[in-house]
Coordinates of C-alpha atoms in Angstrom, one line a residue:
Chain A
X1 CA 18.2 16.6 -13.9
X2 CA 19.1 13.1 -12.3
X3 CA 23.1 13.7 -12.6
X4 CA 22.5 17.0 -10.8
X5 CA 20.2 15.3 -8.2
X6 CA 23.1 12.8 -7.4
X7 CA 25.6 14.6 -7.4
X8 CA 23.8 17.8 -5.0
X9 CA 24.0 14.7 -2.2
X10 CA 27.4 12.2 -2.2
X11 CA 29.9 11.9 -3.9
X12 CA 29.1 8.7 -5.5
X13 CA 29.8 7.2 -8.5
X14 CA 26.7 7.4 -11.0
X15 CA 28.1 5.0 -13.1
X16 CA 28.8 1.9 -10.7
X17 CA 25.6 2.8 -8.7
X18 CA 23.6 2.0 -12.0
X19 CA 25.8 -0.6 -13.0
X20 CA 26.9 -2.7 -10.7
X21 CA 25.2 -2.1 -7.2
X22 CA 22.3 -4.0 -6.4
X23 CA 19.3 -2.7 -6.6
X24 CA 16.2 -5.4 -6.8
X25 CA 17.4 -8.4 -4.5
X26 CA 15.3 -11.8 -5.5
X27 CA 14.5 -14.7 -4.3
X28 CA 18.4 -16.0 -5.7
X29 CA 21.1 -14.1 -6.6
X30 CA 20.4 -14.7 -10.2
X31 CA 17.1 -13.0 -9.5
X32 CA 18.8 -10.3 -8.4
X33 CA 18.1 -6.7 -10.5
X34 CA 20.5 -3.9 -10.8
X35 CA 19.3 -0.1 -11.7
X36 CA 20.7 -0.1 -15.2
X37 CA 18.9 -3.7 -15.9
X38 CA 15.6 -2.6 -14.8
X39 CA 16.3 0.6 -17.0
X40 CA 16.9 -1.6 -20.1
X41 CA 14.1 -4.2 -19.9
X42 CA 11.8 -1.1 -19.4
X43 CA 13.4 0.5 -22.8
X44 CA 12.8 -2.8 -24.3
X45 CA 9.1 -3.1 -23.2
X46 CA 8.2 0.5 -24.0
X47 CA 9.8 -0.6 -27.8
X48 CA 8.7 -3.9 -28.5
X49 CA 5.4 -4.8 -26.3
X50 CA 3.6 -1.5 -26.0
X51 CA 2.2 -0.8 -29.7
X52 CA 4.0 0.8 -32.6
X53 CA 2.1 4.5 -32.6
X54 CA 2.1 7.5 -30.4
X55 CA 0.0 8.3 -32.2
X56 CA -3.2 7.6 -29.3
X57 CA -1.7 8.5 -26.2
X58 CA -1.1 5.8 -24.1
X59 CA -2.3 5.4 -20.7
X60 CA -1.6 2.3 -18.6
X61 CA -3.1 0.8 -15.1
X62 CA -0.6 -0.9 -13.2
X63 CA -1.5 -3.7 -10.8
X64 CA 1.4 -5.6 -10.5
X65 CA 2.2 -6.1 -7.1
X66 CA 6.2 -7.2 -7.2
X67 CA 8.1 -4.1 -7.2
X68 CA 10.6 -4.7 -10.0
X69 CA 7.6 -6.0 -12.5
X70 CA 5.8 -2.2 -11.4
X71 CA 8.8 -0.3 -12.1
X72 CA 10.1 -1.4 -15.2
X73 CA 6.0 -1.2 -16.3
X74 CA 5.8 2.6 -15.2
X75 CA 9.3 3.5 -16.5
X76 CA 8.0 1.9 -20.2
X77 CA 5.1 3.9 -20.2
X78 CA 6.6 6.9 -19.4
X79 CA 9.3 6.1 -22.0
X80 CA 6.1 5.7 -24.2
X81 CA 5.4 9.1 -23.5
X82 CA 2.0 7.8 -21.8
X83 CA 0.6 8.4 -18.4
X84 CA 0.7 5.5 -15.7
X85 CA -2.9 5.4 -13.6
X86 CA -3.1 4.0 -10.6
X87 CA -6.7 3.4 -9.5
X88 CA -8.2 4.0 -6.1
X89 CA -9.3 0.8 -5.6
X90 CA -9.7 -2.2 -7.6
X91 CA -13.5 -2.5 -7.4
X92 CA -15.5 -3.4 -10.6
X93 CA -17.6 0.0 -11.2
X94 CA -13.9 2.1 -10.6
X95 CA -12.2 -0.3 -13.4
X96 CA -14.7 0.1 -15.9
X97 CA -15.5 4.2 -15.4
X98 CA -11.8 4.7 -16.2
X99 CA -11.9 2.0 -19.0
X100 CA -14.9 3.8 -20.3
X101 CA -12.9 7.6 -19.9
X102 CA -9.4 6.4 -21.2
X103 CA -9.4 5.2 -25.0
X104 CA -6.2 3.5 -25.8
X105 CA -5.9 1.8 -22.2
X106 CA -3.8 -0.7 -21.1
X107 CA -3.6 -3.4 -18.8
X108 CA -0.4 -4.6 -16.7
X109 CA -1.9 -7.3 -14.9
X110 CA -1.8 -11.2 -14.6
X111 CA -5.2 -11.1 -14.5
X112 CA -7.5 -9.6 -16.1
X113 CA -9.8 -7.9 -13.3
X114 CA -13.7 -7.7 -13.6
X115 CA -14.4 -4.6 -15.3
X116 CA -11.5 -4.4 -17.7
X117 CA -12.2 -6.7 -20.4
X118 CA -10.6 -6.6 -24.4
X119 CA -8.0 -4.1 -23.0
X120 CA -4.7 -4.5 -24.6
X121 CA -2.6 -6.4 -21.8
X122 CA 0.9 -6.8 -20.2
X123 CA 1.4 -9.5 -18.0
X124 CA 4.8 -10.2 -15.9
X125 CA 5.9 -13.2 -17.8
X126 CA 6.6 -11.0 -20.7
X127 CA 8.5 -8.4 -18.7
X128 CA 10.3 -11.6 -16.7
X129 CA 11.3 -12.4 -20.6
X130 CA 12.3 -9.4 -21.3
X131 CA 14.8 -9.5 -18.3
X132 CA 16.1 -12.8 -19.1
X133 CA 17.2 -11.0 -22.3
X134 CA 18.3 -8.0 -20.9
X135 CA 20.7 -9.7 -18.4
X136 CA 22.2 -12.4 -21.2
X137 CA 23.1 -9.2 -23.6
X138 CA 24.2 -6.8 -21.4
X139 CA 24.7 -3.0 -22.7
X140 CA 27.1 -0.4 -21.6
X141 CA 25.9 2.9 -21.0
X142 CA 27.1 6.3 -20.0
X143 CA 25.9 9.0 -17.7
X144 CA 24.8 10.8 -20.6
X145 CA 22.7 8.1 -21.4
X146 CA 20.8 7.9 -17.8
X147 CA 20.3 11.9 -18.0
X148 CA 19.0 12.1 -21.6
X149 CA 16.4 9.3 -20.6
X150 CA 15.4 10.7 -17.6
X151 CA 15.0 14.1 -19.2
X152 CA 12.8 12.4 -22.1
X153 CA 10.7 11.2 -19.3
X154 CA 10.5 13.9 -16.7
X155 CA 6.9 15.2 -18.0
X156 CA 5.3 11.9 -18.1
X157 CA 2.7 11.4 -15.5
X158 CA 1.3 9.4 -12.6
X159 CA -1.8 10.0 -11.5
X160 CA -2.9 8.9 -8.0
X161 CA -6.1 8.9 -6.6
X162 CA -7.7 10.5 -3.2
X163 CA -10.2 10.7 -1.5
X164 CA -11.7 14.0 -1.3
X165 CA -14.0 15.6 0.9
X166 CA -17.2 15.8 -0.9
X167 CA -16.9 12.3 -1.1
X168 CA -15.4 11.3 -4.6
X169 CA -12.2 10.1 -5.6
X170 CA -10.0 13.6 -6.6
X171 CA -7.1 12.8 -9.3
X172 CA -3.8 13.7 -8.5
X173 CA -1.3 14.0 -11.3
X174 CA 2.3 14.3 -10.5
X175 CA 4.9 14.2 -13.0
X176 CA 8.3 12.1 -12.5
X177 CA 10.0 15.2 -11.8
X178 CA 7.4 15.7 -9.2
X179 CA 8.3 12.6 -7.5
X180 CA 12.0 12.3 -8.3
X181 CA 12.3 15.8 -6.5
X182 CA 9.7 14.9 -3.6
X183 CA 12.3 11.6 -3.5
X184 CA 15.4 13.8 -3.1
X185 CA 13.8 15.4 0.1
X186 CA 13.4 11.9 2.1
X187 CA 16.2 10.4 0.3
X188 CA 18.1 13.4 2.5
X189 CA 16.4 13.2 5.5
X190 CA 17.1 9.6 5.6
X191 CA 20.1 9.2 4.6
X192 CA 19.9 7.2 1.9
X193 CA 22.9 7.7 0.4
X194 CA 24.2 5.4 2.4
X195 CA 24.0 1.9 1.4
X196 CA 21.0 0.4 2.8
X197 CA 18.2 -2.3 2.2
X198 CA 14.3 -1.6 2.2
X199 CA 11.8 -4.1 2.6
X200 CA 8.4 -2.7 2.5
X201 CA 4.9 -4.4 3.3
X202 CA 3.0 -1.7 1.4
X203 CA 1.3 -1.1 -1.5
X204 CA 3.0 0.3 -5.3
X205 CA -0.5 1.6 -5.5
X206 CA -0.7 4.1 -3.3
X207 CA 1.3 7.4 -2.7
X208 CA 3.4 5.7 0.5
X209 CA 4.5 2.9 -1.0
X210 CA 5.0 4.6 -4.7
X211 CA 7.3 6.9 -2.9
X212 CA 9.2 4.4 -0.2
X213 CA 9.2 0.9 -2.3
X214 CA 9.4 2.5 -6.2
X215 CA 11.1 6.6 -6.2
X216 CA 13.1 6.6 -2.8
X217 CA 14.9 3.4 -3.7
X218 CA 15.8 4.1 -7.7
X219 CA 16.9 7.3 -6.6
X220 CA 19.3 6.4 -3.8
X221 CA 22.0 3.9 -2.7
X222 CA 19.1 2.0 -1.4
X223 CA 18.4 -1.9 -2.6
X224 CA 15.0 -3.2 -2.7
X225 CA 13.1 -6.7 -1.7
X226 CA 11.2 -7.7 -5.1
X227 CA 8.0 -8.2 -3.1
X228 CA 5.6 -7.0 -1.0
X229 CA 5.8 -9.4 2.4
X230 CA 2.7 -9.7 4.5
X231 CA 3.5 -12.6 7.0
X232 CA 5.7 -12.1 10.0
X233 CA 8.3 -15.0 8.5
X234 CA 7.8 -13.7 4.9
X235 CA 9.3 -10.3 6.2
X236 CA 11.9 -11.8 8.1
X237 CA 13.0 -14.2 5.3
X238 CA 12.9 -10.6 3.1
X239 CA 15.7 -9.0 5.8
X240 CA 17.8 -11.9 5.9
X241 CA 18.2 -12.0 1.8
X242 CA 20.5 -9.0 2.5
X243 CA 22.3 -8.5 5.3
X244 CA 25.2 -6.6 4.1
X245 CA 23.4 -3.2 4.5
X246 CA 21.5 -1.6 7.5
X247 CA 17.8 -2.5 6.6
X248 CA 14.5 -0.4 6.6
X249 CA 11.6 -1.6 6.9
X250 CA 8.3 0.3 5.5
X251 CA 4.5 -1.0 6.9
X252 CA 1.8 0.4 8.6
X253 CA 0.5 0.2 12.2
X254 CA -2.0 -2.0 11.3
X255 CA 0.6 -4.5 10.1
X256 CA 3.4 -3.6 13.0
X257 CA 0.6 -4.3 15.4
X258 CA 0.2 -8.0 13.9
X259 CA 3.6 -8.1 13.9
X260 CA 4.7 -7.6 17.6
X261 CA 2.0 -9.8 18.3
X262 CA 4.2 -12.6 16.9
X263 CA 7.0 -13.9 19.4
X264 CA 9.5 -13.6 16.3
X265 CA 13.4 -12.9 16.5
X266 CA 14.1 -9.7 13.9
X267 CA 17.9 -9.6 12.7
X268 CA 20.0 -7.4 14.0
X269 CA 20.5 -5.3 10.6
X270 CA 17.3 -4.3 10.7
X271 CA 17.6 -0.5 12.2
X272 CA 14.9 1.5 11.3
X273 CA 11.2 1.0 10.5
X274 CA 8.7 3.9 8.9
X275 CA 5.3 3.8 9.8
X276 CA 2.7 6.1 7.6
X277 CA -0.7 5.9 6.7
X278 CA -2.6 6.1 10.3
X279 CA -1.2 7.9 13.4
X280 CA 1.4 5.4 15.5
X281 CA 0.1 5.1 19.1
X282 CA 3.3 5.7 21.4
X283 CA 2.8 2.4 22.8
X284 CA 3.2 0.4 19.8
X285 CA 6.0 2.5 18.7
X286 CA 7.3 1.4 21.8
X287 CA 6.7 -2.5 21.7
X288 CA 7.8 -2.5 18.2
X289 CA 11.1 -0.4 19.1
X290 CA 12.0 -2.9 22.1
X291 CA 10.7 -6.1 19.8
X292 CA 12.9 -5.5 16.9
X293 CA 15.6 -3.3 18.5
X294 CA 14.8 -0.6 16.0
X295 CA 14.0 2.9 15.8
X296 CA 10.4 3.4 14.8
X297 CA 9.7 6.7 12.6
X298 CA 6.1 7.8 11.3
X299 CA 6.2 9.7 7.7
X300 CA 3.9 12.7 7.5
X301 CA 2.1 13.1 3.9
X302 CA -0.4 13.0 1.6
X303 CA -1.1 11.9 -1.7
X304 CA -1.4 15.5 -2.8
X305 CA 2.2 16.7 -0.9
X306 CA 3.9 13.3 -0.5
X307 CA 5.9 12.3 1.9
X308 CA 7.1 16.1 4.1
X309 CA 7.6 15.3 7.8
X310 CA 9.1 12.8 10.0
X311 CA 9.3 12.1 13.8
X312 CA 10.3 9.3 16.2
X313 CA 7.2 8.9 18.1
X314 CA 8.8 7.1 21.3
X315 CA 10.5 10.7 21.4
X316 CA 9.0 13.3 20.6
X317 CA 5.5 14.5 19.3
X318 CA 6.9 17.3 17.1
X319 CA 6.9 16.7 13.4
X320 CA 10.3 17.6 11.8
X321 CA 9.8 18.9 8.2
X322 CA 12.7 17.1 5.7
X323 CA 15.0 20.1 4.3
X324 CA 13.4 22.7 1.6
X325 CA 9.8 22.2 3.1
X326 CA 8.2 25.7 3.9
X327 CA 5.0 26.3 5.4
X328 CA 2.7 29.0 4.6
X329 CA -0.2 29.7 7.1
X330 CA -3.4 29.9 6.1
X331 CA -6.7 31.3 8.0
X332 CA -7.8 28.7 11.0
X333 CA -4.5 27.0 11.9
X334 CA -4.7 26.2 8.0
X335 CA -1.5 25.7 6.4
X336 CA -0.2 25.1 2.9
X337 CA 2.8 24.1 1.7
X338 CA 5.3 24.1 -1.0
X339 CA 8.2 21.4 -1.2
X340 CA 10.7 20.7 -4.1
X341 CA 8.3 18.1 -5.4
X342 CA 5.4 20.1 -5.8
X343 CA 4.4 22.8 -8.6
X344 CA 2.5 25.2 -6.3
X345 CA 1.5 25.8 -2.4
X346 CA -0.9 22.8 -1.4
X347 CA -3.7 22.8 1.4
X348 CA -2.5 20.2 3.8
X349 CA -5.1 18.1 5.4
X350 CA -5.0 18.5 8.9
X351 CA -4.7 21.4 11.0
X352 CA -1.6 22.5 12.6
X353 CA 0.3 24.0 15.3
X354 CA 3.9 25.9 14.1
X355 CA 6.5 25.4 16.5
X356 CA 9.2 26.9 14.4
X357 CA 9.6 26.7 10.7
X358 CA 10.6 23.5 10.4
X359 CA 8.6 21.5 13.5
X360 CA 5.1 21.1 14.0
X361 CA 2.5 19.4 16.0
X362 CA -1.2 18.0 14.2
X363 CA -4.5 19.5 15.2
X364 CA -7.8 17.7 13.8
X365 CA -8.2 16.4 10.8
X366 CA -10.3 18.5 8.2
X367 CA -12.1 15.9 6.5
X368 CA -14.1 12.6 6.8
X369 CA -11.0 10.6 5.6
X370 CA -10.9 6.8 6.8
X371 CA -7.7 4.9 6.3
X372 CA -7.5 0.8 7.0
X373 CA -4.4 -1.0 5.7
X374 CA -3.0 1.6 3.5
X375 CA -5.9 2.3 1.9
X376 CA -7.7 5.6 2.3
X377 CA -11.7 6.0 1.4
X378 CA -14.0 8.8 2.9
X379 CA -17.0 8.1 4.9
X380 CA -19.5 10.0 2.8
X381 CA -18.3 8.4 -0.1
X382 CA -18.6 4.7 1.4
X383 CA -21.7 5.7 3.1
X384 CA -23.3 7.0 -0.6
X385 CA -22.2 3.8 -2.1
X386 CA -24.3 1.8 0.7
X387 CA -27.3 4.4 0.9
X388 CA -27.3 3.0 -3.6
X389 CA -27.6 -0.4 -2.5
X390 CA -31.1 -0.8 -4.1
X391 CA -33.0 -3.0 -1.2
X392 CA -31.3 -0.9 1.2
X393 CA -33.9 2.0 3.0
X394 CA -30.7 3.7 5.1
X395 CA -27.6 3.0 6.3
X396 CA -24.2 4.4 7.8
X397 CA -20.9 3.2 8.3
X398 CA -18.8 3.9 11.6
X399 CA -15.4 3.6 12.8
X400 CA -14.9 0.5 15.3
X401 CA -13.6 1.5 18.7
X402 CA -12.5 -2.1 19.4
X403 CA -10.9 -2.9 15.5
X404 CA -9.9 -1.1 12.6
X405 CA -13.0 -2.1 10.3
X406 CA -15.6 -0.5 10.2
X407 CA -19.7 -1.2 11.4
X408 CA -22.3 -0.2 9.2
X409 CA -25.5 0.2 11.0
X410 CA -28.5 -0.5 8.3
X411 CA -32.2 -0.9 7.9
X412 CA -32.5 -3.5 5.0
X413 CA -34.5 -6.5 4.4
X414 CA -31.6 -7.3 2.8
X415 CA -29.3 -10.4 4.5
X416 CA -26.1 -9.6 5.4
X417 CA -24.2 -11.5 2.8
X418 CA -26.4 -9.8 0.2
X419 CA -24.8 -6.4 1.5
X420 CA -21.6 -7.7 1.3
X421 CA -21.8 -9.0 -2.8
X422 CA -23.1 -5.5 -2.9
X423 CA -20.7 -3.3 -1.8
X424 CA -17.8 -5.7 -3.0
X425 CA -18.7 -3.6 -6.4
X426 CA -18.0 -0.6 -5.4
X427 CA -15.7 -0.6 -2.6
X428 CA -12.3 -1.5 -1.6
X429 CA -12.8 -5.0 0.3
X430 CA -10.7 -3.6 3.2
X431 CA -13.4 -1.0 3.9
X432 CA -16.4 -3.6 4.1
X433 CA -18.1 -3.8 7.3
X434 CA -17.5 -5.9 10.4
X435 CA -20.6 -6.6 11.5
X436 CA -23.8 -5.0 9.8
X437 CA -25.2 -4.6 12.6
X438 CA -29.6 -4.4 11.5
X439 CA -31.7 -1.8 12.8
X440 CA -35.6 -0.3 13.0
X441 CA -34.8 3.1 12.1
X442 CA -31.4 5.1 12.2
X443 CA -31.6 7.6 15.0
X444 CA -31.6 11.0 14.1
X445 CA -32.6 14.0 15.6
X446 CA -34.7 16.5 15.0
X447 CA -33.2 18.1 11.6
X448 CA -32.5 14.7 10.4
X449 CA -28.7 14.2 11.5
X450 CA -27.8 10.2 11.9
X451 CA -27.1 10.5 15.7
X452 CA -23.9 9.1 15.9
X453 CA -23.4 8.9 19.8
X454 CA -26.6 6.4 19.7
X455 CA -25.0 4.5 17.3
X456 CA -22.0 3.5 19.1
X457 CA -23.8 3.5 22.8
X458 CA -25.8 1.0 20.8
X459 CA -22.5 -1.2 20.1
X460 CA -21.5 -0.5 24.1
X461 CA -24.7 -2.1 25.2
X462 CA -24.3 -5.3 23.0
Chain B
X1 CA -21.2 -30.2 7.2
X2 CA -17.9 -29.8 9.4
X3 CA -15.3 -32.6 11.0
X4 CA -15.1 -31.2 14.6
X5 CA -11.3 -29.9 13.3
X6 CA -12.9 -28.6 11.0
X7 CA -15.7 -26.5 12.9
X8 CA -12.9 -25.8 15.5
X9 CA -11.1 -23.8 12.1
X10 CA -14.3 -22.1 11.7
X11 CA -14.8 -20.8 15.3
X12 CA -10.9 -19.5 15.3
X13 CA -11.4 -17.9 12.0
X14 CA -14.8 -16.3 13.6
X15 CA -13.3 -14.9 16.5
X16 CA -10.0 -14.0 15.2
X17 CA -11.2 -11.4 12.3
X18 CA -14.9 -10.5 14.6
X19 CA -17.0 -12.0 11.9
X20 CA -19.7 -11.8 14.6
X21 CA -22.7 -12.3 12.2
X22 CA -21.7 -15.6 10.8
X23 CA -22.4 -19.0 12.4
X24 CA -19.6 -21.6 12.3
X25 CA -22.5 -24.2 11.3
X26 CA -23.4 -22.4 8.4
X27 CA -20.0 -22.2 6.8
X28 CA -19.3 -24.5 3.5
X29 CA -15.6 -26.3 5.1
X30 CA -14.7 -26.0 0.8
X31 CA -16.1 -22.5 0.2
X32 CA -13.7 -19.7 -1.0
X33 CA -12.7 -18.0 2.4
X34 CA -10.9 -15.5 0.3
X35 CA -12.4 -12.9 -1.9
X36 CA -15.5 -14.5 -2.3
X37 CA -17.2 -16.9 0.7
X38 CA -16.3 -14.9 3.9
X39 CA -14.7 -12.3 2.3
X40 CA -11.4 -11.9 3.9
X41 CA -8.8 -10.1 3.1
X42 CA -4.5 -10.2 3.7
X43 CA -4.7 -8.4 7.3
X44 CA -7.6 -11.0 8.1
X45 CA -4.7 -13.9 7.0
X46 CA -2.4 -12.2 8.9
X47 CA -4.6 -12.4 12.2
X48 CA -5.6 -16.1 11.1
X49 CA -1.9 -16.9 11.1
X50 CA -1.0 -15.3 14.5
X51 CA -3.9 -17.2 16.2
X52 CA -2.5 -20.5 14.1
X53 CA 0.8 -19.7 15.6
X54 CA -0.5 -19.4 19.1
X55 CA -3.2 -22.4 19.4
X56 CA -1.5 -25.0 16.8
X57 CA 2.0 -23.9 16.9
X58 CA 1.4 -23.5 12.7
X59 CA 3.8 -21.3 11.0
X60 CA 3.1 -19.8 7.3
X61 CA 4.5 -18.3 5.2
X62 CA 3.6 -16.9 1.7
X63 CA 6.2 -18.8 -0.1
X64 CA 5.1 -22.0 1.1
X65 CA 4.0 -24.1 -1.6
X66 CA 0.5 -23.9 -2.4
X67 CA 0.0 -20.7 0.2
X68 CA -3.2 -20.0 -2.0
X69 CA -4.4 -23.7 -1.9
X70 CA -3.9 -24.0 1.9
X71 CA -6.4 -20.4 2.6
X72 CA -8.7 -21.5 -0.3
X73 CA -11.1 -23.1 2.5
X74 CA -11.8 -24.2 6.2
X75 CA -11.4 -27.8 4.6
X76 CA -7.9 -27.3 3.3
X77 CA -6.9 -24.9 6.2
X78 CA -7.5 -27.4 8.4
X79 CA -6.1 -30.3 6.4
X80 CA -2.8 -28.1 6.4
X81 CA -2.7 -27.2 10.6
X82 CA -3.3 -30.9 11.3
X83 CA -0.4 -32.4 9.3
X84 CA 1.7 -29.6 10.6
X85 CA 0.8 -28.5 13.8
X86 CA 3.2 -28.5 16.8
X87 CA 1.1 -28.1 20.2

């Protein structure tokens, strides 16, 4: 499966790709990781940390947030023949339902967050031991050996977490073959093949950064910055460990937006940056193309497709579908589709417009979805977690027209901060709201609808 | 109760991630800003850091030693942008 991958795209050679090209680039060049290493110190995890029976199937939450600790954690796992989970949010009544519906769960962590308590645990010191081992005894290895392992693993499962639209969290499960084919695709598209150097700001956790920080990079000729930056200088620093390659870099608009706000000088081998997770404006695409002397491209995905489309927003507003992505239509400017990464057709999520079969343009979006940093929620979902707050007689959230927070209108004798402690149980933090603004009575009219438009001419008149 | 630097820190932090209900007065200078306290978040640091930038002339980073002890409160954020501020 992997072998054949490769050698479908370049003519490279498997052996010194694994062996001796970099792959994770540290802090130092001691620090520094290459494919077959990470390979090993996950072999060596999956044997000597994770329990001695298969006997329980294993499955595994992992929160680590550098990438190479996250990789070698998911690769053990699968190797373990368990199932990696990787939660929708981290908030205390998410942790503990899936503690409560997995039995032999464990923890990959430095912490142990609140509740998961008395779960077996992995925590990066031991997998930073396990490296220090793997790199002083180093192994040889054939190509047999990379396709037998990855074969061993290609039914082992991730499973990812959306948002649906009735409101809770839908599971996702997508095998490694899944996302090692879904990979292939953008590995393409971009040219990856090439040697080239990503440094992503976004999450392991979610589907974006999964695919562009974890599967795009192992897969390709691509090296990877071990962590996930978040100030300007932490991101520039990140480039500049490796400027031997053309450099990627992977964020969000929220995050380029911050960024261009900085007067900062970006090196010249950065090239490219993808955006995904909320539309791009044109005009930021803009600033951040003539800030960093870059090309700026937004991803088109999902966590149910991954990654399918691309486009260079200061050009055009047509998506370009990555090779071996076909479109079905559906009734209502509905579409599915079916990519080398997925098992069967799959709804998208917004409506489209075909231009030809491999260009589109986005219509409206068919659900409630709300996305801030990365992180997607919907807004019956948040808004039934704050209508549970007991204390708390109504309450809505909305979308800020002036930030990317969100309001929550409410009518609570409850204080503010009281709210707040509330919600931090059952929501992402991200998607807690700035202000609670404290009302009478919601407006609604006469069949009982919140009436939104009053709600926001409400914020206009403050 | 604040320094003035101190209630200056409070009133950046305010207007730089709209925490519109909260009154600089009110804030603890050694309360968790983080997690806890205020609440923030990363993208909240991030816009803390550009108005740092602008008004102080403070640059941080994460790998600056102590990066955690330096956010942990108004009191030690502003310890941090006086010894190292620029404008």
């Amino acid at each position: 499966m992997y072998s054949t991958l490769l050698q479908s795209q370049s003519s490279v050679n498997v052996k010194a790709l694994w062996q001796s090209e970099p792959f994770i680039v540290g802090n130092m060049p001691n620090q520094n990781l290459t494919r077959w290493e990470v390979l090993q110190a996950a072999e060596q995890l999956s044997q000597h940390n994770l329990g001695l029976s298969n006997s329980t199937p294993l499955s595994a939450t992992v929160l680590f947030q550098q990438r190479h600790h996250f990789l070698i954690s998911c690769l053990a796992v699968a190797l373990k023949k368990g199932h990696t989970i990787l939660p929708p949010n981290l908030a205390q009544n998410t942790l503990s339902q899936l503690n409560k519906a997995q039995c032999n769960l464990w923890v990959f962590d430095d912490e142990t967050p609140q509740g998961l308590k008395e779960q077996n645990q992995v925590q990066s010191r031991q997998i930073d031991y396990i490296i220090d081992q793997v790199k002083s005894q180093p192994l040889d290895f054939d190509e047999q050996d990379l396709e037998s392992l990855f074969s061993s693993i290609k039914d082992s499962e991730i499973w990812l977490y959306t948002s649906g639209t009735t409101g809770a969290p839908k599971k996702i499960i997508k095998t490694w073959q899944n996302l090692i084919h879904s990979a292939q695709i953008a590995i393409n598209r971009f040219q990856l093949m090439q040697p080239n150097y990503i440094v992503a700001t976004v999450p392991n956790q979610h589907m974006f950064g999964l695919e562009t920080a974890i599967f795009w990079p192992l897969f390709s000729q691509s090296s990877l910055w071990f962590e996930r930056p978040l100030f300007p200088e932490d991101i520039r620093d990140a480039l500049q460990a490796n400027s031997n390659f053309p450099a990627l870099l992977v964020s969000t608009p929220l995050h380029l937006n911050k960024l261009q706000a900085f007067d900062l000088k970006w090196p010249t081998h950065l090239t490219r940056v993808l955006s995904a997770t909320a539309p791009l404006s044109k005009s930021l695409a803009e600033q951040v193309e003539k800030q960093m002397d870059v090309q700026v491209f937004e991803i088109y995905g999902s966590t149910e497709t991954a990654s399918i489309a691309s486009k260079q927003t200061t050009v055009s507003d047509q998506w370009f579908c990555y090779q071996n992505v076909e479109l079905q239509p559906q009734h209502n400017q509905n579409y599915a589709v079916k990519t080398p990464g997925l098992n069967q057709f799959e709804l998208l999520n917004d409506q489209i417009e075909l231009i030809d079969p491999r260009h589109f343009k986005l219509g409206k979006r068919n659900s409630d979805l709300i996305k801030i940093a990365g992180k997607r929620a919907s807004l019956a979902e948040l808004n039934h977690r704050l209508q549970s707050i007991e204390g708390l007689t109504e309450g809505v959230f909305i979308p800020s027209k002036t930030s990317e927070r969100l309001i929550a209108f409410v009518v609570s004798d409850l204080s503010s901060p009281d709210i707040i402690k509330a919600l931090r149980k059952s929501i992402d933090p991200v998607f807690l709201p700035r202000p609670i603004i404290f009302l009478k009575t919601l407006p609604r009219n006469e069949v009982g609808k919140v009436l939104y438009n009053e709600l926001q001419s409400n914020l206009t008149h403050e | 109760m604040l320094t003035p630097e101190q209630l200056e820190m409070a009133n950046l932090i305010i207007d730089a991630v709209n925490l519109e209900d909260i009154n600089a007065d009110d804030i603890d200078p050694n309360e968790a800003i983080f997690t806890n306290g205020l609440g923030l978040d990363s993208i909240d640091a991030l816009e803390i850091s550009l108005e740092l930038s602008k008004k102080y002339g403070v640059k941080i980073k994460s790998s600056d030693e102590n990066i955690n002890d330096i956010f942990s409160s108004i009191a030690s954020l502003t310890e941090f942008v006086q010894a190292n501020k620029t404008s």
